[in-house]
Amino acid sequence: MEVLPVSRPARVPAPPKPQVHLADLDAAARRAAVEALGEPGFRADQLSRHYFGRLADSAEEMTDLPAGRREALRQALLPRLLIAERELSCDDGMTRKTLWRAGDGAFVESVLMRYPGRVTICVSSQAGCGMACPFCATGQSGLTRNLSAGEIVTQVFNAAKLLTARAMAGGPGRISNVVFMGMGEPLANYAAVITAIRRMTDPVPHGLGISRRAVTLSTIGLVPAIRRLAGEGLPVRLAVSLHSPDDALRDELVPVNRRWKVADVLAAAWDYAAATGRRVSIEYAMIRDVNDQPWRADALAGLLAGRPVHVNLIPLNPTPGSRWTASDPAVAAEFEGRIAAANIPVTVRDTRGREIDGACGQLAARADRGRPAADIAAGRPR
Ligand code: SAH
């Protein structure tokens, strides 16, 4: 028998991957990881209780672990995946944006918003975004890479910790809502996003114990992934970024519409609502003289009437250098009125965080943007 030489592909350096983190792993994998370090499996539960239950991520806090092994376990399973590079706040401290630097130097942002009776964290699922929507700041930057589940959960963990540490205006609190409306297209990073949602919503010690119903996943409309999500048994709220009722305009505003049309996206949304029993949110950025005509309001109402839906109108936050701006308030009110007249629940989204570039569509993480938190606190002008 002759052994034939195997042709090997030239070595291509693998893209840098974030270190594995407790939040990437399910219960069985957490035990296996701990055992691989020569520790009994139950240490996985101890670590998980510290991290998810007590929001503790430093070795000194883990006094029930053997002193000599604490730091090794911490380093192996709770690596510091994101370092806060810059914090910006506005709205009297009730809105807070954090710029995070990952291990490979990628930047992402998250925004924490405090309202009477609830606290929402807006998280990023990718560094940058590949969807190229021309009105969105993140869309202009292109995709750097997918975030790991650990990196997504870390954004929520750090915010939760900040709230318990009473370090945010308004006193101690808890995260009540998570919205995937930061940087990135969550359904283009499907596996990590699903894992992250499970870690956020599984009860302690397996996760942070946030209600699944309080998680909103916002998508540009990747139809096959919406259909897959409907089968996960995770009743998160789905938000669909529609922005136009007609394909001619949506092809321009949302380039992926050339692949999945308005009708396909809405059909998937209605199936999602049927599978999960949850109303779908339709996101509509109001862009002056582009998508805000009364006839478009009527066309939108025609598509949505009688469906399990809620419409969110978002005044456009113009990105630097953009030719577009927000709709005139009277025009937006007329648009809203026409939707409401068709008995469709509709609200105009408040645009928190504008002055720190933390509002919808403004996240374009770069270390040299924004102002140090101290400047804002001191009231120094831009
Ligand atoms: N990729 C996901 C999540 C991204 S952002 C998605 O497209 O849904 C969340 C919402 O902000 C989306 O509805 C998005 O279209 C909207 N958005 C993006 N840029 C905006 C801008 N400049 N002004 C107002 N809303 C914007």
PDB file of C-alpha atoms and ligand atoms in Angstrom, residues 122 125-126 129 131 133 135-138 180-187 217-221 239-243 254 283-286 314-319 349 351 359-362, ligand 1:
ATOM      1  CA  CYS A 122     -28.244  48.713  25.016  1.00  0.00           C
ATOM      2  CA  SER A 125     -23.179  42.246  19.349  1.00  0.00           C
ATOM      3  CA  GLN A 126     -20.388  42.989  16.882  1.00  0.00           C
ATOM      4  CA  CYS A 129     -21.358  46.111  11.384  1.00  0.00           C
ATOM      5  CA  MET A 131     -24.947  45.729   6.945  1.00  0.00           C
ATOM      6  CA  CYS A 133     -27.100  51.062   6.176  1.00  0.00           C
ATOM      7  CA  PHE A 135     -27.931  56.456   7.749  1.00  0.00           C
ATOM      8  CA  CYS A 136     -26.241  54.549  10.598  1.00  0.00           C
ATOM      9  CA  ALA A 137     -22.871  55.520  12.057  1.00  0.00           C
ATOM     10  CA  THR A 138     -21.910  51.922  12.829  1.00  0.00           C
ATOM     11  CA  PHE A 180     -29.556  44.467  21.172  1.00  0.00           C
ATOM     12  CA  MET A 181     -29.584  47.895  19.572  1.00  0.00           C
ATOM     13  CA  GLY A 182     -25.927  48.824  19.931  1.00  0.00           C
ATOM     14  CA  MET A 183     -23.286  48.128  17.337  1.00  0.00           C
ATOM     15  CA  GLY A 184     -23.737  45.217  15.003  1.00  0.00           C
ATOM     16  CA  GLU A 185     -26.394  42.987  13.509  1.00  0.00           C
ATOM     17  CA  PRO A 186     -27.177  40.415  16.206  1.00  0.00           C
ATOM     18  CA  LEU A 187     -28.552  37.803  13.811  1.00  0.00           C
ATOM     19  CA  LEU A 217     -33.330  41.627  19.701  1.00  0.00           C
ATOM     20  CA  SER A 218     -33.322  44.201  16.931  1.00  0.00           C
ATOM     21  CA  THR A 219     -32.576  42.999  13.427  1.00  0.00           C
ATOM     22  CA  ILE A 220     -32.244  44.459   9.998  1.00  0.00           C
ATOM     23  CA  GLY A 221     -34.297  41.504   8.744  1.00  0.00           C
ATOM     24  CA  ALA A 239     -37.696  44.320  16.689  1.00  0.00           C
ATOM     25  CA  VAL A 240     -37.470  44.654  12.922  1.00  0.00           C
ATOM     26  CA  SER A 241     -35.791  47.709  11.408  1.00  0.00           C
ATOM     27  CA  LEU A 242     -38.125  48.345   8.514  1.00  0.00           C
ATOM     28  CA  HIS A 243     -37.691  52.067   7.717  1.00  0.00           C
ATOM     29  CA  VAL A 254     -31.237  48.889   4.095  1.00  0.00           C
ATOM     30  CA  GLU A 283     -38.550  50.287  13.973  1.00  0.00           C
ATOM     31  CA  TYR A 284     -38.866  53.216  11.598  1.00  0.00           C
ATOM     32  CA  ALA A 285     -36.246  55.977  11.507  1.00  0.00           C
ATOM     33  CA  MET A 286     -38.003  59.178  10.431  1.00  0.00           C
ATOM     34  CA  ILE A 314     -37.243  57.070  15.774  1.00  0.00           C
ATOM     35  CA  PRO A 315     -36.398  60.645  14.773  1.00  0.00           C
ATOM     36  CA  LEU A 316     -33.244  60.216  12.689  1.00  0.00           C
ATOM     37  CA  ASN A 317     -30.045  61.081  14.481  1.00  0.00           C
ATOM     38  CA  PRO A 318     -28.047  62.535  11.620  1.00  0.00           C
ATOM     39  CA  THR A 319     -24.592  60.991  11.415  1.00  0.00           C
ATOM     40  CA  ARG A 349     -38.837  56.787  20.577  1.00  0.00           C
ATOM     41  CA  THR A 351     -33.555  59.811  21.874  1.00  0.00           C
ATOM     42  CA  ALA A 359     -28.383  57.760  20.714  1.00  0.00           C
ATOM     43  CA  CYS A 360     -29.785  55.291  18.166  1.00  0.00           C
ATOM     44  CA  GLY A 361     -27.420  54.760  15.287  1.00  0.00           C
ATOM     45  CA  GLN A 362     -24.642  56.916  16.696  1.00  0.00           C
TER      46      GLN A 362
HETATM   47  N1  SAH B   1     -28.536  45.868  13.383  1.00  0.00           N
HETATM   48  C1  SAH B   1     -29.704  45.950  14.229  1.00  0.00           C
HETATM   49  C2  SAH B   1     -29.473  46.737  15.495  1.00  0.00           C
HETATM   50  C3  SAH B   1     -28.889  48.061  15.252  1.00  0.00           C
HETATM   51  S1  SAH B   1     -29.368  49.600  15.792  1.00  0.00           S
HETATM   52  C4  SAH B   1     -30.836  46.575  13.449  1.00  0.00           C
HETATM   53  O1  SAH B   1     -30.600  47.064  12.369  1.00  0.00           O
HETATM   54  O2  SAH B   1     -31.966  46.548  13.909  1.00  0.00           O
HETATM   55  C5  SAH B   1     -30.922  49.741  16.437  1.00  0.00           C
HETATM   56  C6  SAH B   1     -31.867  50.659  15.690  1.00  0.00           C
HETATM   57  O3  SAH B   1     -31.337  51.982  15.467  1.00  0.00           O
HETATM   58  C7  SAH B   1     -32.207  50.105  14.324  1.00  0.00           C
HETATM   59  O4  SAH B   1     -33.584  50.185  14.150  1.00  0.00           O
HETATM   60  C8  SAH B   1     -31.495  51.066  13.413  1.00  0.00           C
HETATM   61  O5  SAH B   1     -32.049  51.093  12.134  1.00  0.00           O
HETATM   62  C9  SAH B   1     -31.651  52.379  14.149  1.00  0.00           C
HETATM   63  N2  SAH B   1     -30.740  53.426  13.665  1.00  0.00           N
HETATM   64  C10 SAH B   1     -29.541  53.269  13.074  1.00  0.00           C
HETATM   65  N3  SAH B   1     -29.017  54.459  12.752  1.00  0.00           N
HETATM   66  C11 SAH B   1     -29.896  55.397  13.148  1.00  0.00           C
HETATM   67  C12 SAH B   1     -29.909  56.824  13.110  1.00  0.00           C
HETATM   68  N4  SAH B   1     -28.882  57.489  12.604  1.00  0.00           N
HETATM   69  N5  SAH B   1     -30.978  57.468  13.612  1.00  0.00           N
HETATM   70  C13 SAH B   1     -32.007  56.777  14.149  1.00  0.00           C
HETATM   71  N6  SAH B   1     -32.043  55.429  14.232  1.00  0.00           N
HETATM   72  C14 SAH B   1     -31.005  54.740  13.729  1.00  0.00           C
END
